[in-house]
Short mmCIF file of C-alpha atoms in Angstrom, two decimals:
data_model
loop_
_atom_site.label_atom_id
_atom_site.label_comp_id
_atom_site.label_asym_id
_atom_site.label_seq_id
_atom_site.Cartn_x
_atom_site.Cartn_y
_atom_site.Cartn_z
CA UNK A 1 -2.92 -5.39 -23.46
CA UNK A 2 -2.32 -2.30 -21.96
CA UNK A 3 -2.78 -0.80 -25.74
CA UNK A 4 -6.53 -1.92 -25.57
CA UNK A 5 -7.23 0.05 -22.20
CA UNK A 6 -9.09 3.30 -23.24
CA UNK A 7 -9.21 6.09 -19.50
CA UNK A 8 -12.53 8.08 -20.15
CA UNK A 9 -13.16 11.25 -17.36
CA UNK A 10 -16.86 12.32 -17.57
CA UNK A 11 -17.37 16.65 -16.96
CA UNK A 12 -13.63 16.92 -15.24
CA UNK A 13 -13.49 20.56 -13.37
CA UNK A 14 -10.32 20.95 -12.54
CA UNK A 15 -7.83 21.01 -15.87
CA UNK A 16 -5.11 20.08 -13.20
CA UNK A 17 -6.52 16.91 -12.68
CA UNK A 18 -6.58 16.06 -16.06
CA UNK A 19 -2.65 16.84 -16.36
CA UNK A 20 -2.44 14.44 -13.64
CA UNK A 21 -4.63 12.04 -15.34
CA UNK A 22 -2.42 12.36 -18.31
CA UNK A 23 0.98 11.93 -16.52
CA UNK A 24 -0.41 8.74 -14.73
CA UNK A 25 -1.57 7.20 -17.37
CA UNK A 26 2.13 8.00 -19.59
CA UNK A 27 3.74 6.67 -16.39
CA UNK A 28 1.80 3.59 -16.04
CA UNK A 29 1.90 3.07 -20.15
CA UNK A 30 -1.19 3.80 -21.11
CA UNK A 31 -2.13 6.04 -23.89
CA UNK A 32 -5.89 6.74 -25.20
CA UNK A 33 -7.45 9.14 -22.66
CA UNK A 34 -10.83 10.68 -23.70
CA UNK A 35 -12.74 13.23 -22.16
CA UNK A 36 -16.33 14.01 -22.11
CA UNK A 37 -17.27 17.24 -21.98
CA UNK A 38 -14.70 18.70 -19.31
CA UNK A 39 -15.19 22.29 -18.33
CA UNK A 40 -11.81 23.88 -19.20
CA UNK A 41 -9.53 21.71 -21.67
CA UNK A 42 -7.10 22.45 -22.83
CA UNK A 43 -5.52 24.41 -20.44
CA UNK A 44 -2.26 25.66 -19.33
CA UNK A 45 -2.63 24.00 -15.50
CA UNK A 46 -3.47 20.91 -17.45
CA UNK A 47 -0.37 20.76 -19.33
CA UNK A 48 1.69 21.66 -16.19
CA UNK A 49 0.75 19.03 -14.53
CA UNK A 50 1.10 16.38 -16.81
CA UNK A 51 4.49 17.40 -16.47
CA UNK A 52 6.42 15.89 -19.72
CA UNK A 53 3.01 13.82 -20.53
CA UNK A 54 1.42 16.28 -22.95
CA UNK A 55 1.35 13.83 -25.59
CA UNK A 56 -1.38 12.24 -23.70
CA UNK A 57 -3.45 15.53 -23.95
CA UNK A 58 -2.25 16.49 -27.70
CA UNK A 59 -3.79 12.74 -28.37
CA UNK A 60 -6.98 12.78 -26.33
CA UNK A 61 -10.24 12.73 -27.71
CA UNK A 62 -12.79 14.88 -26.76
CA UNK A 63 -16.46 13.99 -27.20
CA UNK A 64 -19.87 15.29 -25.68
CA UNK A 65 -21.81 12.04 -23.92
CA UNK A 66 -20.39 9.09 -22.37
CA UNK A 67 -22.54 7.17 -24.77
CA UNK A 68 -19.89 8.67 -27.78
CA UNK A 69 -17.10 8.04 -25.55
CA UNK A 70 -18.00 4.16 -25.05
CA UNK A 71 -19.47 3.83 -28.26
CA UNK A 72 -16.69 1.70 -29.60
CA UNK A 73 -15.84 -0.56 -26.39
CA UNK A 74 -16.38 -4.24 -25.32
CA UNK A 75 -16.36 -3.72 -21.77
CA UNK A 76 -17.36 -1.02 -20.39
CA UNK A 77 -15.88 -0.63 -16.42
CA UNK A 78 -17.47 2.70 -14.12
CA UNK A 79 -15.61 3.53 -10.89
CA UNK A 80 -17.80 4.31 -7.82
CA UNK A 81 -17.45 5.02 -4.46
CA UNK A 82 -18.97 2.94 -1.58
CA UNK A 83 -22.82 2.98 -0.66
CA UNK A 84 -24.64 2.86 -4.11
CA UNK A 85 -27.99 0.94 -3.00
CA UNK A 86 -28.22 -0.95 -6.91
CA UNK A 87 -26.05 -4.40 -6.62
CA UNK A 88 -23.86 -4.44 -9.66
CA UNK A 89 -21.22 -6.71 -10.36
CA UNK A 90 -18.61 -5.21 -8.41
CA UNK A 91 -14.97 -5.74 -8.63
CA UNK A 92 -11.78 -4.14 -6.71
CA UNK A 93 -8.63 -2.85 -9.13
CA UNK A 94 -6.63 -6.01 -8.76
CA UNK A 95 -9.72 -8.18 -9.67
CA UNK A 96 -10.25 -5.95 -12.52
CA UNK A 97 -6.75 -6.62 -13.71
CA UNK A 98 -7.28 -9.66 -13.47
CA UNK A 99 -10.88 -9.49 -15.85
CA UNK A 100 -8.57 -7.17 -18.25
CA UNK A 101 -5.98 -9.32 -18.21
CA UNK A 102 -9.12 -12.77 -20.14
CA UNK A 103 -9.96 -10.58 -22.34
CA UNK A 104 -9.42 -11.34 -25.95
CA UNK A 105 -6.72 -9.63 -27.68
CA UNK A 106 -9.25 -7.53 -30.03
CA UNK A 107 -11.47 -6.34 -26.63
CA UNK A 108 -11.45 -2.58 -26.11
CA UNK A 109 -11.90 -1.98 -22.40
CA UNK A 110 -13.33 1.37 -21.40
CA UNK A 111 -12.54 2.36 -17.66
CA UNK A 112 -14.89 5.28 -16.76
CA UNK A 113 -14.22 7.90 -13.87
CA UNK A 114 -16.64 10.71 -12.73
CA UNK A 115 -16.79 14.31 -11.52
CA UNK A 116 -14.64 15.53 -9.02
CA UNK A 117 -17.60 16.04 -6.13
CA UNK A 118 -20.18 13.65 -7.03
CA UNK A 119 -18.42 10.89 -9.34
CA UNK A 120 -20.76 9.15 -12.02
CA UNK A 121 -24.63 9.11 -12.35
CA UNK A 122 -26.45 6.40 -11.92
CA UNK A 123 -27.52 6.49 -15.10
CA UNK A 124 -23.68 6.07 -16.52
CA UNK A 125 -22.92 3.40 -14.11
CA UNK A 126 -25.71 1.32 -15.37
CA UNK A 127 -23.77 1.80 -19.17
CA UNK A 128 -21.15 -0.23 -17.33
CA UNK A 129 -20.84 -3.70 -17.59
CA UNK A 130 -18.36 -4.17 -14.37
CA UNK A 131 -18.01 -1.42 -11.26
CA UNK A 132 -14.91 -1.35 -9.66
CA UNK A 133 -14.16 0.14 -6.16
CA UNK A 134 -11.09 1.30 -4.77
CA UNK A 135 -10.38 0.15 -1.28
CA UNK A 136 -10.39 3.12 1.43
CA UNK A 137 -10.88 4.40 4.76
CA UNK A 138 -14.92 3.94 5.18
CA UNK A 139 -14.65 7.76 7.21
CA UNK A 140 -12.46 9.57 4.18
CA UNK A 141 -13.16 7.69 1.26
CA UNK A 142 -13.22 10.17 -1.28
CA UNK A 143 -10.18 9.88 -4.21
CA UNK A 144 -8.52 12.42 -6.37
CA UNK A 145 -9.76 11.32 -9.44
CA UNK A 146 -5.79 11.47 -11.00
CA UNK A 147 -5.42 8.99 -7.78
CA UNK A 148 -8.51 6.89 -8.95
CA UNK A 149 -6.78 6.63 -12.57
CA UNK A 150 -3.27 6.19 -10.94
CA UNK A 151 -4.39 3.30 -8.58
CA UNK A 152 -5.98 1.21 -11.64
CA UNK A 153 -3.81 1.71 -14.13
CA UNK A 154 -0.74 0.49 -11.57
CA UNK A 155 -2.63 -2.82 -11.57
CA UNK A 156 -2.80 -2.73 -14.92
CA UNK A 157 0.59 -2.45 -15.49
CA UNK A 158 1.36 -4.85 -12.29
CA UNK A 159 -0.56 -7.52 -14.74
CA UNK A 160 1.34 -6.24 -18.05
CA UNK A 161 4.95 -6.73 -16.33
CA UNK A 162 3.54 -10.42 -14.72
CA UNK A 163 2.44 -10.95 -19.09
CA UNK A 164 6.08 -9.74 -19.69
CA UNK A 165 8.45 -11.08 -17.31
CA UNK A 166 7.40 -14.33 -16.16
CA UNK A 167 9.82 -14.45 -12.99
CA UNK A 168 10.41 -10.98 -11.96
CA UNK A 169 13.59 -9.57 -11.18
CA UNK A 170 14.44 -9.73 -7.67
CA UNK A 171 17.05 -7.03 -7.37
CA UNK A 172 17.75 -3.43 -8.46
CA UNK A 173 19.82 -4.67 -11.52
CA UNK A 174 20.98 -8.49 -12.05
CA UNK A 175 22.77 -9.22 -9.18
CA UNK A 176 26.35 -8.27 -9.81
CA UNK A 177 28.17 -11.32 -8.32
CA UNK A 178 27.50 -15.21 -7.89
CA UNK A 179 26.25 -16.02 -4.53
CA UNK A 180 28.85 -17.57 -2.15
CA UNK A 181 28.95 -21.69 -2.11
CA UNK A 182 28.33 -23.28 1.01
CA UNK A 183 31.60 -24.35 1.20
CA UNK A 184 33.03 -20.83 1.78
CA UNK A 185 30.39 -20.39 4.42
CA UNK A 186 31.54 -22.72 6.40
CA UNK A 187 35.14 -21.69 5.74
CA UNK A 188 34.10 -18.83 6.48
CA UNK A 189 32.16 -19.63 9.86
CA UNK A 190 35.73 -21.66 10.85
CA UNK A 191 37.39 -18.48 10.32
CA UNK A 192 35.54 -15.87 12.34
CA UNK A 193 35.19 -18.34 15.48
CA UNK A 194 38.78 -18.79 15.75
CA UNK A 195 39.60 -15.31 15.29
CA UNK A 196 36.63 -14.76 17.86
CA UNK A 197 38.57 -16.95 20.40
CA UNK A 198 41.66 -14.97 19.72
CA UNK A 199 40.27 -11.23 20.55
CA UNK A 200 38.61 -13.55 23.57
CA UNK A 201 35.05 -12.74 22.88
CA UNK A 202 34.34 -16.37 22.31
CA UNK A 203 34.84 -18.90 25.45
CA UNK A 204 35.75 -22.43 23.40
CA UNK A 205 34.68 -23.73 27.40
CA UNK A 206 31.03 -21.54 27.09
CA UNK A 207 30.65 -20.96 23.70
CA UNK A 208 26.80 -20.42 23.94
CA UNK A 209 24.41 -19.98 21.15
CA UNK A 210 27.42 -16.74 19.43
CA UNK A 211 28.22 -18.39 16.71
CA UNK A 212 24.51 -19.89 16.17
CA UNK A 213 23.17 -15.96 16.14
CA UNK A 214 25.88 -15.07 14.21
CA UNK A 215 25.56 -18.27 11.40
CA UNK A 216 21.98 -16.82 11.38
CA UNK A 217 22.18 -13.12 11.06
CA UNK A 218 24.69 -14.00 7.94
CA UNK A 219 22.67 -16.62 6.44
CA UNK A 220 19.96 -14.63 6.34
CA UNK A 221 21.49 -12.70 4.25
CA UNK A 222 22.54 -15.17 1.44
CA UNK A 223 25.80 -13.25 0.81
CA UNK A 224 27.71 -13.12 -2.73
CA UNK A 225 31.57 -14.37 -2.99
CA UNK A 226 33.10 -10.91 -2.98
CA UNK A 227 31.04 -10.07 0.66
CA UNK A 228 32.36 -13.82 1.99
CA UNK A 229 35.85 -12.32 0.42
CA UNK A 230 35.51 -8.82 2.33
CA UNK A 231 34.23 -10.10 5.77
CA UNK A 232 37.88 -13.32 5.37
CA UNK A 233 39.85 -10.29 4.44
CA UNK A 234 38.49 -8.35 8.23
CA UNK A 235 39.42 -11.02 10.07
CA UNK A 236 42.90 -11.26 8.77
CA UNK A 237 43.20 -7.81 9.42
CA UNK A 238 42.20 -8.97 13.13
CA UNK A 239 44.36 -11.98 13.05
CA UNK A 240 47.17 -9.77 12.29
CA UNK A 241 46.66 -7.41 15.31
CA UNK A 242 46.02 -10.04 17.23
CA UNK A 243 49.69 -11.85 16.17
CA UNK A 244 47.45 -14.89 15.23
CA UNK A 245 47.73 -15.10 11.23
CA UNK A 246 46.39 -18.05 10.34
CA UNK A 247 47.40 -20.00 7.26
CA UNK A 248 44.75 -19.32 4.59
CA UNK A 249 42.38 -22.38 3.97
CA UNK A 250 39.92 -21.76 0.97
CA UNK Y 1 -1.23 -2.85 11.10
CA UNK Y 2 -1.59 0.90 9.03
CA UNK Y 3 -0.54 3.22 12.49
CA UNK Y 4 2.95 1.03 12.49
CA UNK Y 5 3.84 2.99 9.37
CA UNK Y 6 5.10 6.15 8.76
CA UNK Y 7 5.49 8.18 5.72
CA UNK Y 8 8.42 10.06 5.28
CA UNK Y 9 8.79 12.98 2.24
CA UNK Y 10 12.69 14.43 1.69
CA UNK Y 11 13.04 18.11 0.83
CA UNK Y 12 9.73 18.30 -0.80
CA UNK Y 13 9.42 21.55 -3.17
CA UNK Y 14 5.52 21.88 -3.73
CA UNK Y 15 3.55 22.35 -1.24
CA UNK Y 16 0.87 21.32 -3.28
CA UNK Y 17 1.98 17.87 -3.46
CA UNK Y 18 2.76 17.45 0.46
CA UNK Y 19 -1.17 18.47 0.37
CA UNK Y 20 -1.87 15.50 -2.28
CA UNK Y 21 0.22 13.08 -0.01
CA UNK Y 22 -2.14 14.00 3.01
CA UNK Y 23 -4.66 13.13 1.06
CA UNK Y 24 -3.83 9.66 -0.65
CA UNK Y 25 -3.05 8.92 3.20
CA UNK Y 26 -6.17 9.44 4.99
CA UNK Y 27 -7.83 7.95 2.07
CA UNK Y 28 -6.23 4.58 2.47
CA UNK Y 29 -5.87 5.00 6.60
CA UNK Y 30 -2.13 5.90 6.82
CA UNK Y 31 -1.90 9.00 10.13
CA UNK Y 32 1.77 9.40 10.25
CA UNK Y 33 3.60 12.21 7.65
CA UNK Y 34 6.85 12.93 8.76
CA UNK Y 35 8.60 15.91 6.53
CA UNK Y 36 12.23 16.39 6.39
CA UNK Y 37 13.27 19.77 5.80
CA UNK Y 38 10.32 20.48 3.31
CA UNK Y 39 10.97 23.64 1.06
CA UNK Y 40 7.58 25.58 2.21
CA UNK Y 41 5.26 23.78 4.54
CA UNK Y 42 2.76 25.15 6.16
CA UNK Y 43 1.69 26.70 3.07
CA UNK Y 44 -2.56 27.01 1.89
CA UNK Y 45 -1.68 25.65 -1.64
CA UNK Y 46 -1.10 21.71 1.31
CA UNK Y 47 -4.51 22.94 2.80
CA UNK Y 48 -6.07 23.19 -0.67
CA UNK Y 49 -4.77 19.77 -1.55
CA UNK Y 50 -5.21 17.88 1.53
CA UNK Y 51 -9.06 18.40 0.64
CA UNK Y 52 -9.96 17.62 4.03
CA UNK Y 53 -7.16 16.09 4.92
CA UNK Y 54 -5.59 18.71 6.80
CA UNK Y 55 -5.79 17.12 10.09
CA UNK Y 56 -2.60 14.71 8.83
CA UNK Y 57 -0.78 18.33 8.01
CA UNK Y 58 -1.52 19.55 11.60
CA UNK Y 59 -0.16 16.40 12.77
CA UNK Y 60 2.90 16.28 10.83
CA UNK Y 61 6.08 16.23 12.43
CA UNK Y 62 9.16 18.30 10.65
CA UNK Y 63 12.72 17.33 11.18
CA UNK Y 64 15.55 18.21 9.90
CA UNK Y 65 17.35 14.74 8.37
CA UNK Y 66 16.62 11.77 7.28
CA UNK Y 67 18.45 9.98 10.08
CA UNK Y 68 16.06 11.97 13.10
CA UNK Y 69 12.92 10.52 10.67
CA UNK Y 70 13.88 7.43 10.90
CA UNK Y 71 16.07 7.14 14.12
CA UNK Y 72 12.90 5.13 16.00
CA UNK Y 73 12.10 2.83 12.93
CA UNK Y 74 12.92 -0.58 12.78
CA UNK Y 75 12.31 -1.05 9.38
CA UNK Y 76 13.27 1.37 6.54
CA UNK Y 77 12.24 1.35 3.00
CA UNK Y 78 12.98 3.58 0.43
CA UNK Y 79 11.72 4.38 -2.72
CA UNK Y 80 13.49 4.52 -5.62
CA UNK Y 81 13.83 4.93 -9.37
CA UNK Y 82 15.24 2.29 -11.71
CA UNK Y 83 18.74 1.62 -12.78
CA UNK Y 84 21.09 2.39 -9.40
CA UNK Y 85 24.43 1.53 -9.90
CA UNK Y 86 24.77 -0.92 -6.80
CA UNK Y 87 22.60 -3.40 -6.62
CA UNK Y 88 20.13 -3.46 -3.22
CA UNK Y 89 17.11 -5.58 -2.22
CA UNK Y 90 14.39 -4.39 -4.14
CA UNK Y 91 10.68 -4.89 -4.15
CA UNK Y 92 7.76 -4.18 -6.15
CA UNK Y 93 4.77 -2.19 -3.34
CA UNK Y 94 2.82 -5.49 -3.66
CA UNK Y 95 5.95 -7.75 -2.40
CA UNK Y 96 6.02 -4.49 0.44
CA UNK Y 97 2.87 -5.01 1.46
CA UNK Y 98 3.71 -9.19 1.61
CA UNK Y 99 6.72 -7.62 3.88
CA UNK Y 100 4.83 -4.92 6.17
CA UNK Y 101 2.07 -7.89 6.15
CA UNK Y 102 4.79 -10.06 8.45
CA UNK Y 103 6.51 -7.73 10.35
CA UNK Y 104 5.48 -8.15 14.45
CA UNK Y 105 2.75 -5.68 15.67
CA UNK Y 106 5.36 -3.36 17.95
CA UNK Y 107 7.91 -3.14 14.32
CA UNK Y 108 7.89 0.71 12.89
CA UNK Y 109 8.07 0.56 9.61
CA UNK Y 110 9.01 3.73 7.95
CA UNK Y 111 8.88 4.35 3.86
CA UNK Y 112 10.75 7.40 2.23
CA UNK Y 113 9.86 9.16 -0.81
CA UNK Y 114 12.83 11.81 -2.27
CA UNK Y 115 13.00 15.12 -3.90
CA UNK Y 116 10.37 15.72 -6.90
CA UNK Y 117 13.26 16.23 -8.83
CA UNK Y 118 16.02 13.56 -8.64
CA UNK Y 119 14.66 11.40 -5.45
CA UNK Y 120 16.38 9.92 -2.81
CA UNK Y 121 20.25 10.10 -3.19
CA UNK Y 122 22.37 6.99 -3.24
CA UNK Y 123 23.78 8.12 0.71
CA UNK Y 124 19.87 8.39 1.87
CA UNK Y 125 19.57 5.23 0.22
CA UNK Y 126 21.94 3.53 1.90
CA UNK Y 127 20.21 4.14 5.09
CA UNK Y 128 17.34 1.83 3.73
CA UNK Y 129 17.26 -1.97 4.84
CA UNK Y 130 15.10 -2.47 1.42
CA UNK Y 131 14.57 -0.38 -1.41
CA UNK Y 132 10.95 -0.23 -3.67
CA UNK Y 133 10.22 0.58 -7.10
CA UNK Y 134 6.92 0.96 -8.61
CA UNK Y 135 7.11 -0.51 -11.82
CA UNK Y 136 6.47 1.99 -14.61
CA UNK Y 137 6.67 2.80 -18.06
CA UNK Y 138 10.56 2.29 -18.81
CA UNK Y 139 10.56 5.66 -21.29
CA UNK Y 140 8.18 7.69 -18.70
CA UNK Y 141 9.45 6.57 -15.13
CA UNK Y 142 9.14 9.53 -12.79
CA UNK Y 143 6.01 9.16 -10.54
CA UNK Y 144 4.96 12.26 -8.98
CA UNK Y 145 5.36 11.68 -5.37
CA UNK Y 146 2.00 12.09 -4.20
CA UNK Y 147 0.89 9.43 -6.79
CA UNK Y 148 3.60 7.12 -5.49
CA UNK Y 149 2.57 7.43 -1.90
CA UNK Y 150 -1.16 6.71 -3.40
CA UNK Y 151 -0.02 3.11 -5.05
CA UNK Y 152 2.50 2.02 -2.00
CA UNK Y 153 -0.79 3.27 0.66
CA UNK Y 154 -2.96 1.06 -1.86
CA UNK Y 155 -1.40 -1.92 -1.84
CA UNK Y 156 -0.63 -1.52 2.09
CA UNK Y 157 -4.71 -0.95 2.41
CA UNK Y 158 -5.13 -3.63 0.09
CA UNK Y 159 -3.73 -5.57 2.85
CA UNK Y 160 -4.75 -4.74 5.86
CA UNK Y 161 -8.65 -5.29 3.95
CA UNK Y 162 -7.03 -8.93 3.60
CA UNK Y 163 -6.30 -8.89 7.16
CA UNK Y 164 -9.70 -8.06 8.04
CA UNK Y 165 -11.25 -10.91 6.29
CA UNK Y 166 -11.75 -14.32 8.00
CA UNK Y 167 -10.30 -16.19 4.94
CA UNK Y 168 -7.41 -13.67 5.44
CA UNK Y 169 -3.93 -15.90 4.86
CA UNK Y 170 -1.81 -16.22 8.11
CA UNK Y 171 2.04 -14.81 7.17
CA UNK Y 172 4.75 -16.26 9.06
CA UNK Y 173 5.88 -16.99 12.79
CA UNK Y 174 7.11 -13.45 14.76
CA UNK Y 175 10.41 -12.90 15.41
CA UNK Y 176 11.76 -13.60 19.03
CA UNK Y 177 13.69 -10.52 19.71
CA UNK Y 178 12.82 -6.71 18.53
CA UNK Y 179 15.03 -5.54 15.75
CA UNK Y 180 17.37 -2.89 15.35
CA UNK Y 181 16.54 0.66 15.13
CA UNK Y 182 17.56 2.76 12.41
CA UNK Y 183 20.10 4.68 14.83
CA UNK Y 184 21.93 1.89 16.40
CA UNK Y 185 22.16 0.56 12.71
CA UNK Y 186 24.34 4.05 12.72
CA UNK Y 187 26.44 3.54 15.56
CA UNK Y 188 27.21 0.05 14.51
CA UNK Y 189 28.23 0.89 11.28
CA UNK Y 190 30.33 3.86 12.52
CA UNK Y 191 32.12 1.51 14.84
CA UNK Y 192 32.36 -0.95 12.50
CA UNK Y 193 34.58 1.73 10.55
CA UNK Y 194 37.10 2.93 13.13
CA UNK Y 195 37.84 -0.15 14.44
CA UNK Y 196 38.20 -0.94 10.06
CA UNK Y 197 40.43 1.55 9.91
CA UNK Y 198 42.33 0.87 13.54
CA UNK Y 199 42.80 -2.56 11.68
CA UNK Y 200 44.28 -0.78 8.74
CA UNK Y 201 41.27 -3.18 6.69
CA UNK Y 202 39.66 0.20 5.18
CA UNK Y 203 42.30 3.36 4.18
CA UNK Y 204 40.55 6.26 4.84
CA UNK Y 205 41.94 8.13 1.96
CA UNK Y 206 40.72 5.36 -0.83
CA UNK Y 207 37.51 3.81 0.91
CA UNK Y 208 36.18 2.58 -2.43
CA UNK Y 209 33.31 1.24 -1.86
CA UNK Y 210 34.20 -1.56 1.49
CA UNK Y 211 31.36 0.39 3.44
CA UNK Y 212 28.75 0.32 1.13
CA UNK Y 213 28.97 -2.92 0.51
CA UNK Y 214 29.05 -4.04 4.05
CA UNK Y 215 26.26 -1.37 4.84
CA UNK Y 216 23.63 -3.42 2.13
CA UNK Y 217 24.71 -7.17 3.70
CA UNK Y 218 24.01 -6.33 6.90
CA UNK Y 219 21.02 -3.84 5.84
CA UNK Y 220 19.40 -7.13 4.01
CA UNK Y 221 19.68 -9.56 6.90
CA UNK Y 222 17.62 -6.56 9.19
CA UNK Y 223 19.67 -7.25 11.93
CA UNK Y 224 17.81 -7.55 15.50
CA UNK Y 225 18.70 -5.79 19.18
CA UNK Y 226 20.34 -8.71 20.16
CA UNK Y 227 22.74 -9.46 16.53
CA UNK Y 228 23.97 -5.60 16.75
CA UNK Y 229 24.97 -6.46 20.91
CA UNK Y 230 26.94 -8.87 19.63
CA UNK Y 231 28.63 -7.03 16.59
CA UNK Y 232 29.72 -4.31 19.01
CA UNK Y 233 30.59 -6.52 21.43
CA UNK Y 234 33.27 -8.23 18.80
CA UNK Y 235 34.33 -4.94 17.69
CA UNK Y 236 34.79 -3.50 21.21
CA UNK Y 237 37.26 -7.22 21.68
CA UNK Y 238 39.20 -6.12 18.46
CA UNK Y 239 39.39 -2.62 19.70
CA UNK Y 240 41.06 -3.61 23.12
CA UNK Y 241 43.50 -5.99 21.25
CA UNK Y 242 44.70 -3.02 18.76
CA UNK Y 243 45.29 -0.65 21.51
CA UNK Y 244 42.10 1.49 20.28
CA UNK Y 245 39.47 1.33 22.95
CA UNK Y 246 36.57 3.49 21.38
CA UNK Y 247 34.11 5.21 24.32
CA UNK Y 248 30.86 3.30 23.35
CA UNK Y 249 28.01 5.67 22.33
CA UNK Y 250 24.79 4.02 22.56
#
């Protein structure tokens, strides 16, 4: 999918921006960037700030009218800021991944951002089958155009991994160690309210809600075996202080 | 729901991209930059940048840690590349947002982007209750930070545009009791150590990695006022019965 995604800038000013561009786009996994007529390419400030994604540049095609640039494409998508008076269809990034995300498998989807200060024409946004609009803050709702690119192409790829990996993982890495039974829990539980008795923080004849907050906070938590393991092995620790060992149950 | 969260960059080295930060804030409604120990800040190349955005630099408040940035939060996420060797609770920015979208309306909620370099390091990451990753290319991961600030602002202004709406979805029910700020998060878990090592449970001189470990099960339940009372309160009771009466701090 992502493979089929073609980033066009139309008369880019800053070459900086287009480094950016570049390393968002490498970042995100996407690769065909084409630029219409920008004002300085290449450029050294461009390749700094792509910043390891110079590939992206070496690659990029560079073409005079939008018309060249899209010439190819089966959907055609302009970004635009709020307030244009023309309805158009009109789509935010995550309902454009989801559009990218039908199409068929031999689609090439063009994704079109403008000039630095003024964006696209309306000319060029009527080439465009879709518009798409990046939320923002009605009073300051002007984007870096690397941001533009970075903010649609992380839906893309948010819609790529959701292709890939049909139950994402939760954790960092695969959790290292099986969760605790509920068994050990409640051994567990058994364990720290004696041991709670023992140091006298618990009253057996006013026990209150303790050992309800404290079944909670560590519940919440869904611990693994080896924490259950660490937290028995504290309070024998404390049962020993306390000349209280009890036998080991569990 | 946007002025509860605060964004917090860690020994940033370009100016340029404190500037870009600024930016990507305003743009999605995010007031609150935080900047601990940046490398040259107040600097034009922020000003140049910011691109109007300078009011969120003049605002800025510099500290020198992470723990002073975060010492009023009550919840604390940080960002983070892949493939950490200990596994932590880890979110994509969308499941953030779904997060942030729940907390209660008095909740700080700060997120913490690292060095351009090499990022957060595993002891500032330990100081997070969650940790997010923004998925990425797996052979091109490194987001510049400005651009990650842009996709975790987007997804939290996706949001609060949710929020807005009529049709919005309700999240869940609040939580009774305020939670746990990042700083007596600190004191408990320096407590809980002492009294681990009164207890002869932890041995200074091979700690391994006991702490850590009880630093992310706690961390993952976010713990409330009330649950840390009472965790002090039972180490205080096994600090009178091992001779070992700590002064409380906090």
């Amino acid at each position: 999918m992502l493979d089929q995604i073609r980033i066009i800038l139309v008369n880019t000013t800053h070459p900086g921006n287009i480094g950016a561009v570049a390393r968002a786009m490498k970042n995100m996994g996407l690769a065909d960037l084409c630029l219409v007529a920008p004002k300085r390419f290449p450029d050294p400030e461009a390749d700094a700030r792509a910043s390891g994604a110079t590939d992206i540049l070496a690659s990029a095609t560079l073409v005079d009218s939008l018309e060249d640039a899209i010439a190819d494409c089966h959907l055609v998508v302009g970004t635009s800021a709020r307030g244009r008076h023309i309805p158009w269809p009109i789509m935010n990034p995550r309902e454009l991944a989801g559009v990218v995300g039908k199409v068929a498998s031999e689609t090439r989807v063009a994704i079109v951002f403008g000039r630095e200060d003024r964006g696209l024409t309306n000319e060029e946004l009527h080439r465009c089958h879709h518009h798409v609009q990046i939320p923002t803050n009605p009073d300051f709702s002007s984007l870096n155009v690397a941001a533009a690119v970075q903010v649609i192409a992380y839906e893309l790829r948010m819609l790529h991994e959701s292709l890939d990996e049909p139950s994402a993982p939760k954790w960092g890495t695969q959790w290292d160690i099986e969760l605790a039974q509920a068994k050990e829990l409640e051994l567990l539980f058994e364990h720290l309210e004696k041991t709670l008795v023992d140091i006298e923080f618990l009253d057996p004849g006013n026990p209150r809600q303790l050992m309800t907050r404290l079944r909670r906070l560590f519940l919440r938590a869904v611990p693994d075996k080896v924490e259950v393991n660490v937290l028995r092995g504290i309070l024998s620790s404390v049962d020993v202080v306390v000349g209280k060992d009890h036998p080991k149950k569990g």
